[in-house]
């Protein structure tokens, strides 16, 4: 006997049924809309385009009015339940759906219905609101306002699981400041969340763990109070939940413990707990669903910038595990991105981790990820490359300056995603510090010309990172390569970048000039091109430098110019005294008095080059420096706390004495 095929109504048909005068038809249509869109983003989008959300929100609003007039009849309750459920389905895991629900004005009506006497209505409404509060688009509550805190307490005190869970979800999305975190603690909210941890249902426990992590984030004061005797044994409860039978609960408990440790390192010092967290998160990678997708991100937050934990993770074969998952392929983009970022954190500090990474030939898989269709994966692959290429040993071996890596990286310079561009430039900045003679590969791939083009980008982060890569590219490069870069850049472009409105761009432009003019005396002529455009820009920028880093790079650029011939030194000297600030004082004195030891070092070193005894004009320059109060300031620095400064101060004073200065 042939099987019967049931044809589902088309979205346009269902939309017309939502306006039916027959209550039964309308309820069935609501139920059918909900069933068709559950877990189906394509269907949700189809209904969204047809205007289904305003139609469903309208039914909800009309039904609320009917409740007031008809004293809560069964049909009305059915409309409320089904319309709330449909709105929740639109919002579930779909930001466009959340935005549509908010734009349709359904949110305040859903909140009002939490006070409805019918339990089924309240349950459906609370579920819908929780779907909304899974999204970052959800409306925020200001917990410093008493009425909002009272509302939250009423939700958490509810005996209904969905309602108390909603309260926890609102905390997760709304609590953003230290003041709000403290207010929640003072109001007894954390005690209530802890009681849900110990005696609540699975969904209540999970929601509480997420809320606690939000309240703890970067707030050691609240963590200390929570972990104290006042509440009981809350940390033990969270540690126990990290071993729970449910994967999502284990993940959320781990994330909560990580937040605690990152904010208050003196908690959870036991090596056994650290090792257990690493093993749990690596095991969770095997989960086929969302838990497995999020586990590598939690792993990253656990080990980032922590060498001790990176060593433990290496011993736990974390790199092998990540390699295995990438190698088997068919990963969800979120999981793929997370694993690449976890590998980046693993290789950020320890040479042993980088060696393991290279020995497993993970580099080839990361190179493949550079061309992935997902922007997050491409950016993560670049960030991973940036970590691995921090190794001078491996750069010297020439592992990265090859076409397999360089060609896809250069192609990402034109990526439509700014975050991918910036990440690709970050990786390039390391790779081009190649200590071999293979920099020509980068030029042949069009990389150098692309960097110059990106230095003109409208995005300041792209300009800054492009200049950073160029700065590293010309570091200790031969004269021909530097001349090629400068001819592509031009003096006018470089001088405009030195005067860029963004301090980060100014700093990198000055650092690029510093590296360009370092070395052969002929290279110093770059700053005098086009009537000294670059030298003039350096002087003006140093006079109004907004941060020490700009002063450091500018002074080192001048220091390199002053290492040239007599004309070069006199040009620097003239610049120092042309650019005078308040009280007719050169910026040099201000830099010598800076709290930044690197700025003091760069400034004194420039004076060393200006007063070199073998230079014919040194006595005159020294006299001018003395009259400007610069030499007396240097004499006050003989006991500078920085060794580099102290050594160069003694050199200046020695040179000064050679010209008869006591």
XYZ file of C-alpha atoms in Angstrom:
662
model
C 0.000 0.000 0.000
C 1.545 3.361 -0.992
C 2.355 5.819 1.818
C 0.330 9.005 2.004
C 2.161 12.329 1.654
C 0.924 15.180 3.830
C 1.461 18.532 2.151
C 2.320 21.258 4.637
C 0.604 24.598 4.032
C 2.802 27.174 2.356
C 3.884 30.211 4.432
C 1.633 32.555 2.429
C -1.373 30.275 3.107
C -0.650 30.152 6.829
C -0.287 33.910 6.953
C -3.780 34.352 5.503
C -5.172 31.844 8.028
C -3.725 33.940 10.874
C -6.303 36.586 9.994
C -9.203 34.104 9.962
C -12.319 34.952 11.931
C -12.568 31.277 12.996
C -10.715 30.761 16.333
C -9.942 27.099 15.542
C -8.392 27.966 12.178
C -6.301 30.746 13.732
C -4.995 28.533 16.583
C -4.108 25.721 14.158
C -2.297 28.237 11.942
C -0.272 29.515 14.908
C 0.640 25.966 15.883
C 1.613 25.118 12.294
C 3.809 28.249 11.980
C 5.600 27.282 15.194
C 6.116 23.688 14.046
C 7.433 24.676 10.621
C 10.042 27.146 11.891
C 11.462 25.179 14.845
C 15.159 24.648 14.112
C 14.741 25.820 10.504
C 16.459 29.173 9.828
C 15.436 29.125 6.155
C 11.745 28.769 7.040
C 12.078 31.480 9.697
C 13.499 33.842 7.100
C 10.671 33.038 4.669
C 8.027 33.826 7.273
C 9.911 36.951 8.356
C 9.902 38.305 4.801
C 6.140 37.758 4.598
C 5.569 39.773 7.796
C 4.503 36.827 9.963
C 6.005 38.193 13.186
C 3.897 41.404 13.284
C 0.832 39.231 12.526
C 1.568 36.857 15.424
C 2.439 39.799 17.716
C -0.912 41.362 16.753
C -2.777 38.194 17.790
C -0.943 38.281 21.134
C -1.881 41.942 21.705
C -5.533 41.388 20.726
C -5.736 38.368 23.017
C -4.448 40.413 25.969
C -7.297 42.870 25.354
C -9.748 39.940 25.179
C -8.485 38.671 28.563
C -9.445 42.001 30.106
C -12.883 42.053 28.481
C -13.884 38.347 28.492
C -12.398 37.242 31.793
C -9.812 34.815 30.452
C -11.803 32.426 28.225
C -10.251 29.195 26.902
C -9.926 30.414 23.316
C -8.051 33.489 24.460
C -5.640 31.415 26.537
C -5.016 29.184 23.521
C -4.184 32.247 21.435
C -1.825 33.532 24.139
C -0.021 30.199 24.499
C 0.339 29.535 20.776
C 1.300 33.100 19.786
C 3.890 33.286 22.611
C 5.290 29.900 21.555
C 5.501 31.019 17.910
C 7.276 34.253 18.864
C 9.714 32.255 20.996
C 10.424 29.954 18.060
C 11.155 32.932 15.811
C 13.591 34.281 18.420
C 15.314 30.977 19.233
C 18.954 31.128 18.071
C 18.106 33.661 15.360
C 18.995 37.338 15.862
C 16.906 38.467 12.893
C 13.921 36.788 14.557
C 14.675 38.466 17.896
C 14.878 41.851 16.177
C 11.573 41.226 14.385
C 9.845 40.304 17.669
C 11.193 43.458 19.333
C 10.270 45.654 16.357
C 6.727 44.242 16.401
C 6.281 45.538 19.971
C 5.701 42.064 21.426
C 8.286 42.328 24.230
C 6.307 44.519 26.693
C 3.198 42.404 26.099
C 5.117 39.213 26.901
C 6.374 40.806 30.125
C 2.825 41.769 31.129
C 1.676 38.180 30.653
C 4.091 36.880 33.303
C 1.407 38.009 35.775
C -1.324 36.014 33.998
C -3.164 33.600 36.333
C -3.032 30.745 33.801
C 0.068 28.550 34.325
C 0.252 27.414 30.693
C 0.264 31.018 29.504
C 2.991 32.011 31.967
C 5.089 28.990 31.012
C 4.823 29.729 27.261
C 5.593 33.419 27.802
C 8.603 32.705 30.045
C 9.981 30.288 27.452
C 9.560 32.902 24.702
C 11.313 35.546 26.789
C 14.180 33.135 27.536
C 14.605 32.632 23.792
C 14.871 36.407 23.401
C 17.403 36.574 26.249
C 19.674 34.093 24.497
C 20.465 36.944 22.111
C 22.692 39.981 22.632
C 19.863 42.032 21.117
C 17.681 41.446 24.188
C 16.701 44.612 26.098
C 19.001 45.361 29.045
C 17.790 45.894 32.607
C 19.491 48.505 34.789
C 19.823 46.716 38.136
C 20.719 49.948 39.915
C 17.035 50.892 39.605
C 15.037 49.508 42.515
C 11.987 48.515 40.438
C 14.163 46.403 38.116
C 15.836 44.667 41.058
C 12.445 43.924 42.604
C 11.210 42.500 39.301
C 14.300 40.275 39.059
C 13.866 39.021 42.628
C 10.230 38.174 41.908
C 11.304 36.087 38.902
C 14.025 34.218 40.805
C 11.661 33.517 43.721
C 9.054 31.979 41.412
C 8.309 28.298 41.912
C 7.919 27.969 38.152
C 11.122 26.617 36.629
C 10.793 28.603 33.393
C 10.221 31.880 35.250
C 13.187 31.558 37.641
C 15.301 30.458 34.658
C 14.206 33.614 32.847
C 15.454 35.685 35.790
C 18.867 34.071 35.535
C 18.942 34.662 31.759
C 18.126 38.355 32.247
C 21.144 38.669 34.572
C 23.391 37.021 31.968
C 22.398 39.526 29.281
C 22.001 42.668 31.392
C 24.716 42.742 34.053
C 27.644 44.712 32.609
C 29.284 46.898 35.269
C 31.036 46.304 38.591
C 28.411 48.453 40.285
C 25.611 46.219 38.970
C 27.531 43.096 40.048
C 27.879 44.482 43.575
C 24.215 45.548 43.644
C 23.140 42.003 42.717
C 25.289 40.552 45.475
C 24.013 43.059 48.069
C 20.409 42.233 47.074
C 21.006 38.545 47.870
C 20.753 37.448 44.245
C 23.868 35.259 44.378
C 22.528 33.376 47.389
C 19.384 32.615 45.385
C 21.411 31.511 42.335
C 23.484 29.264 44.573
C 20.349 27.628 45.960
C 19.234 26.916 42.368
C 22.650 25.341 41.745
C 22.242 22.971 44.648
C 18.551 22.170 44.450
C 17.236 23.313 41.091
C 16.377 21.450 37.918
C 18.862 20.902 35.091
C 17.787 24.065 33.231
C 17.835 26.118 36.462
C 21.353 24.904 37.282
C 22.609 25.766 33.799
C 20.996 29.207 33.812
C 22.433 29.898 37.289
C 25.946 28.920 36.213
C 25.774 31.346 33.281
C 24.460 34.119 35.537
C 27.122 33.557 38.183
C 29.869 33.727 35.561
C 28.442 37.079 34.420
C 28.331 38.498 37.955
C 31.874 37.251 38.715
C 33.529 38.522 35.524
C 36.502 40.769 36.401
C 35.170 41.366 39.926
C 37.424 39.799 42.596
C 35.491 41.570 45.384
C 32.217 39.816 44.556
C 34.024 36.486 44.100
C 35.653 36.794 47.546
C 32.294 37.514 49.164
C 30.630 34.659 47.304
C 33.371 32.199 48.269
C 33.249 33.242 51.930
C 31.400 31.467 54.762
C 28.324 33.665 54.364
C 26.853 31.617 51.499
C 28.089 28.108 52.344
C 30.255 25.981 50.056
C 29.442 27.518 46.653
C 32.810 26.880 44.980
C 32.571 23.216 45.903
C 29.124 23.100 44.290
C 30.491 24.545 41.043
C 33.499 22.170 41.109
C 31.120 19.237 41.595
C 29.009 20.376 38.630
C 32.137 20.321 36.429
C 31.894 16.527 36.819
C 28.133 16.400 36.129
C 26.699 13.757 33.779
C 25.347 16.420 31.397
C 27.919 17.888 28.961
C 26.383 21.391 28.897
C 26.405 21.588 32.691
C 30.054 20.478 32.755
C 30.961 23.149 30.208
C 29.111 25.942 32.041
C 30.658 24.925 35.376
C 34.126 24.978 33.787
C 33.444 28.407 32.290
C 32.307 29.712 35.679
C 35.456 28.364 37.374
C 37.624 29.901 34.645
C 36.002 33.316 35.192
C 36.678 32.974 38.928
C 40.329 32.033 38.396
C 40.959 34.748 35.799
C 39.562 37.446 38.081
C 41.012 36.062 41.354
C 44.087 33.894 40.669
C 44.496 33.017 44.371
C 41.369 30.869 44.099
C 41.568 27.410 42.501
C 45.361 27.207 42.785
C 45.323 23.445 43.231
C 47.121 21.813 40.301
C 44.627 18.954 40.390
C 41.712 21.320 39.664
C 43.659 23.013 36.838
C 44.524 19.669 35.268
C 40.928 18.464 35.669
C 39.586 21.571 33.908
C 41.935 20.976 30.965
C 40.931 17.311 30.668
C 37.189 18.053 30.938
C 37.348 20.707 28.202
C 39.366 18.436 25.915
C 36.814 15.644 26.465
C 33.961 18.041 25.683
C 35.491 18.599 22.240
C 34.078 15.179 21.350
C 30.516 16.363 21.959
C 28.817 16.553 18.528
C 26.648 19.573 19.354
C 26.924 23.139 20.613
C 28.882 22.071 23.707
C 31.679 20.739 21.507
C 31.577 23.964 19.466
C 32.022 26.151 22.567
C 34.550 23.977 24.451
C 37.672 25.280 22.610
C 36.714 28.886 23.418
C 36.494 27.999 27.115
C 39.845 26.217 26.790
C 41.385 29.385 25.316
C 40.113 31.566 28.143
C 41.601 29.076 30.626
C 45.156 28.998 29.222
C 45.530 32.445 27.586
C 48.698 34.211 28.807
C 49.335 31.493 31.430
C 52.516 29.488 30.833
C 51.854 27.075 33.707
C 48.495 26.057 32.239
C 49.910 25.865 28.720
C 52.538 23.410 30.022
C 49.817 21.307 31.675
C 47.782 21.377 28.459
C 50.817 20.281 26.446
C 51.310 17.366 28.848
C 47.624 16.517 28.382
C 48.252 16.208 24.605
C 46.006 19.177 23.810
C 47.802 19.983 20.543
C 47.476 16.343 19.423
C 43.762 16.456 20.221
C 43.178 19.696 18.311
C 45.218 18.364 15.395
C 43.077 15.201 15.332
C 39.830 17.204 15.172
C 41.026 19.501 12.371
C 42.455 16.574 10.426
C 39.216 14.616 10.401
C 37.485 17.651 8.815
C 33.781 18.532 8.412
C 33.872 20.787 11.454
C 31.179 23.305 12.297
C 32.679 26.773 11.565
C 32.315 27.802 15.219
C 34.247 24.724 16.403
C 36.854 25.131 13.652
C 37.419 28.762 14.657
C 37.612 27.855 18.359
C 40.196 25.109 17.820
C 42.405 27.431 15.761
C 42.205 30.103 18.476
C 42.993 27.493 21.146
C 46.062 26.451 19.148
C 47.030 30.132 18.905
C 46.910 30.474 22.691
C 48.810 27.201 23.131
C 51.635 28.507 20.908
C 51.654 32.100 22.168
C 54.489 31.740 24.684
C 56.211 28.356 24.835
C 58.755 27.171 22.280
C 57.952 23.576 23.274
C 54.344 24.072 22.147
C 55.435 25.580 18.823
C 57.834 22.675 18.264
C 55.002 20.204 18.907
C 52.750 22.140 16.540
C 55.334 21.993 13.739
C 56.285 18.359 14.375
C 52.653 17.287 13.900
C 52.524 19.287 10.639
C 49.541 21.261 11.910
C 50.931 24.201 9.901
C 49.677 22.663 6.638
C 46.146 22.373 8.032
C 46.236 25.971 9.268
C 47.395 27.083 5.807
C 44.319 25.347 4.354
C 42.108 27.238 6.817
C 43.317 30.555 5.354
C 41.059 29.898 2.353
C 38.020 28.660 4.302
C 34.615 30.096 3.304
C 33.943 31.310 6.863
C 35.455 34.676 7.845
C 35.824 33.680 11.523
C 37.846 30.612 10.523
C 40.076 32.645 8.189
C 40.780 35.213 10.906
C 41.471 32.487 13.489
C 43.919 30.778 11.108
C 45.815 34.074 10.787
C 45.876 34.546 14.571
C 47.199 30.995 14.940
C 49.956 31.727 12.402
C 50.852 34.906 14.288
C 51.417 32.902 17.495
C 53.480 30.175 15.857
C 55.646 32.711 14.012
C 56.737 34.411 17.239
C 59.625 31.942 17.275
C 62.939 33.484 16.147
C 64.313 29.956 15.826
C 61.596 28.923 13.361
C 61.696 32.228 11.469
C 65.443 31.771 11.049
C 64.805 28.278 9.672
C 62.588 29.827 6.976
C 59.553 27.624 7.715
C 57.007 30.332 6.897
C 58.366 32.425 4.034
C 57.084 30.111 1.307
C 54.311 30.250 -1.270
C 52.034 27.843 0.661
C 51.727 30.419 3.447
C 52.504 33.737 1.761
C 50.157 33.541 -1.262
C 46.905 32.900 0.705
C 47.960 35.479 3.327
C 48.486 38.165 0.685
C 45.113 37.286 -0.858
C 43.501 37.952 2.535
C 44.766 41.546 2.390
C 41.769 42.138 0.102
C 39.294 40.147 2.211
C 35.846 41.785 2.542
C 36.066 41.369 6.330
C 38.142 44.006 8.140
C 38.815 41.608 11.032
C 40.304 39.095 8.574
C 42.438 41.804 6.960
C 43.796 42.902 10.347
C 44.481 39.298 11.411
C 46.270 38.563 8.113
C 48.402 41.677 8.540
C 49.230 40.609 12.103
C 50.517 37.237 10.908
C 52.379 38.904 8.054
C 54.103 41.273 10.496
C 55.815 38.276 12.082
C 56.492 36.288 8.928
C 58.256 39.152 7.117
C 60.826 39.416 9.917
C 62.403 36.567 7.985
C 66.094 36.270 8.821
C 66.831 34.365 5.619
C 67.305 35.949 2.203
C 63.825 34.921 0.988
C 61.955 38.221 1.381
C 61.822 38.416 -2.419
C 59.033 35.792 -2.318
C 56.806 38.311 -0.548
C 57.562 40.976 -3.165
C 56.948 38.572 -6.065
C 53.548 37.636 -4.582
C 52.569 41.298 -4.670
C 52.653 41.538 -0.880
C 54.729 44.697 -0.612
C 52.559 46.686 -3.045
C 49.404 45.487 -1.299
C 50.752 46.671 2.074
C 51.361 50.133 0.645
C 47.797 50.217 -0.696
C 46.418 49.127 2.688
C 48.385 51.937 4.358
C 45.865 54.219 2.569
C 42.818 52.312 3.918
C 39.863 54.174 5.425
C 40.077 51.809 8.444
C 42.669 53.000 10.967
C 43.273 49.455 12.251
C 44.129 48.351 8.700
C 46.442 51.361 8.130
C 48.221 50.747 11.421
C 48.732 47.020 10.845
C 49.844 47.517 7.237
C 52.511 49.955 8.441
C 53.519 47.506 11.171
C 54.056 44.813 8.534
C 56.055 47.211 6.331
C 58.157 48.241 9.336
C 59.048 44.602 9.998
C 59.550 43.895 6.309
C 62.326 46.519 6.031
C 63.903 45.542 9.363
C 67.574 44.756 8.613
C 66.691 44.447 4.922
C 69.180 45.215 2.159
C 69.345 48.667 0.543
C 67.660 47.615 -2.686
C 64.585 46.290 -0.878
C 64.306 49.453 1.247
C 64.619 51.629 -1.840
C 61.835 49.624 -3.489
C 59.532 50.094 -0.501
C 60.252 53.816 -0.274
C 59.666 54.418 -3.987
C 56.313 52.655 -3.665
C 55.353 54.587 -0.524
C 56.641 58.077 -1.549
C 57.661 60.828 0.858
C 54.285 62.566 0.634
C 52.339 59.446 1.694
C 54.730 58.701 4.560
C 54.593 62.264 5.861
C 50.782 62.231 5.753
C 50.738 58.943 7.697
C 53.044 60.453 10.327
C 50.405 63.183 10.716
C 47.484 60.688 10.704
C 44.684 61.510 13.193
C 45.082 58.067 14.829
C 47.993 57.760 17.329
C 48.530 54.059 16.491
C 49.071 54.967 12.813
C 51.452 57.815 13.742
C 53.514 55.425 15.886
C 53.846 52.763 13.178
C 54.630 55.332 10.465
C 57.461 56.735 12.605
C 58.701 53.211 13.350
C 58.743 52.480 9.621
C 60.859 55.596 8.988
C 63.173 54.526 11.817
C 63.801 51.153 10.131
C 64.032 52.610 6.629
C 66.875 55.007 7.514
C 68.757 52.508 9.695
C 72.001 51.305 8.106
C 73.665 52.753 5.025
C 74.170 56.547 5.058
C 72.456 56.860 1.673
C 69.183 55.603 3.181
C 69.051 58.660 5.456
C 68.370 60.744 2.351
C 64.800 59.352 2.358
C 63.780 61.871 5.045
C 65.090 64.767 2.924
C 63.115 63.801 -0.196
C 60.564 66.326 -1.516
C 62.139 69.222 0.432
C 62.373 67.305 3.721
C 58.660 66.485 3.986
C 59.258 63.498 6.264
C 61.746 65.234 8.576
C 59.399 68.170 9.008
C 56.476 65.848 9.772
C 58.567 64.047 12.417
C 59.411 67.345 14.141
C 55.817 68.573 14.209
C 54.554 65.217 15.504
C 57.144 65.045 18.293
C 56.188 68.505 19.508
C 52.574 67.423 20.031
C 53.062 63.671 20.680
C 49.936 62.325 22.420
C 51.648 59.270 23.915
C 55.151 58.094 24.807
C 55.267 55.445 22.049
C 55.070 58.167 19.377
C 57.945 60.015 21.015
C 60.024 56.820 21.239
C 59.713 55.955 17.542
C 60.190 59.563 16.443
C 63.337 60.023 18.542
C 64.835 56.741 17.295
C 64.166 57.919 13.728
C 66.043 61.156 14.511
C 68.744 59.145 16.284
C 69.328 57.169 13.080
C 69.394 60.343 10.984
C 71.931 61.852 13.418
C 74.195 58.832 12.888
C 74.858 60.060 9.327
C 77.027 62.922 8.142
C 77.439 66.494 9.314
C 74.563 67.775 7.195
C 72.261 65.137 8.686
C 73.249 66.052 12.260
C 72.791 69.771 11.658
C 69.350 69.100 10.157
C 68.298 67.167 13.276
C 69.709 69.908 15.484
C 67.801 72.571 13.605
C 64.598 70.518 13.913
C 65.028 70.140 17.685
C 65.231 73.884 18.140
C 62.732 74.922 15.470
C 59.920 72.976 17.109
C 59.663 74.846 20.421
C 56.774 74.418 22.812
C 55.493 76.408 25.797
C 58.051 78.684 27.499
C 60.228 78.400 24.386
C 61.369 74.943 25.526
C 62.353 72.136 23.164
C 60.381 68.880 23.512
C 63.751 67.222 24.224
C 63.735 68.355 27.868
C 60.196 67.077 28.319
C 61.215 63.693 26.896
C 64.293 63.515 29.161
C 61.989 64.069 32.143
C 59.497 61.424 30.991
C 58.496 58.514 33.230
C 58.959 56.196 30.248
C 62.491 54.771 30.304
C 62.395 53.888 26.577
C 61.615 57.500 25.672
C 64.459 58.742 27.878
C 66.819 56.179 26.277
C 65.899 57.178 22.701
C 66.313 60.882 23.507
C 69.716 60.529 25.202
C 70.908 58.279 22.367
C 70.026 61.023 19.869
C 72.156 63.461 21.906
C 75.015 60.912 21.852
C 74.954 60.917 18.040
C 74.726 64.706 17.845
C 77.773 65.197 20.086
C 80.067 62.502 18.657
C 83.672 63.836 19.171
C 84.732 62.858 15.626
C 82.138 65.239 14.194
C 83.470 68.754 13.367
C 80.278 70.515 14.414
C 79.919 68.696 17.735
C 81.331 71.529 19.958
C 78.868 74.068 18.553
C 75.949 71.668 18.912
C 76.991 70.858 22.481
C 77.097 74.549 23.339
C 73.589 75.006 21.938
C 72.324 71.992 23.918
C 73.945 73.395 27.059
C 72.308 76.801 26.596
C 68.906 75.124 26.153
C 69.259 73.361 29.526
C 69.486 69.932 27.907
C 72.995 69.118 29.148
C 72.135 70.110 32.724
C 69.070 67.879 32.559
C 71.281 65.001 31.352
C 73.669 65.629 34.265
C 70.707 65.113 36.617
C 70.211 61.655 35.107
C 73.551 60.065 36.064
C 71.754 57.814 38.554
C 68.755 57.050 36.341
C 67.041 53.806 37.448
C 67.211 52.465 33.871
C 70.604 50.929 33.011
C 70.327 51.808 29.303
C 69.656 55.455 30.128
C 72.493 55.557 32.667
C 75.031 54.144 30.161
C 74.122 56.644 27.458
C 74.047 59.566 29.901
C 77.639 58.705 30.833
C 78.552 58.614 27.122
C 77.097 62.116 26.579
C 78.889 63.491 29.631
C 82.152 61.848 28.541
C 81.836 63.448 25.107
C 80.999 66.768 26.757
C 84.148 66.579 28.892
C 86.202 65.924 25.756
C 85.223 69.438 24.686
C 86.198 70.945 28.027
C 82.860 70.774 29.892
C 83.319 70.172 33.619
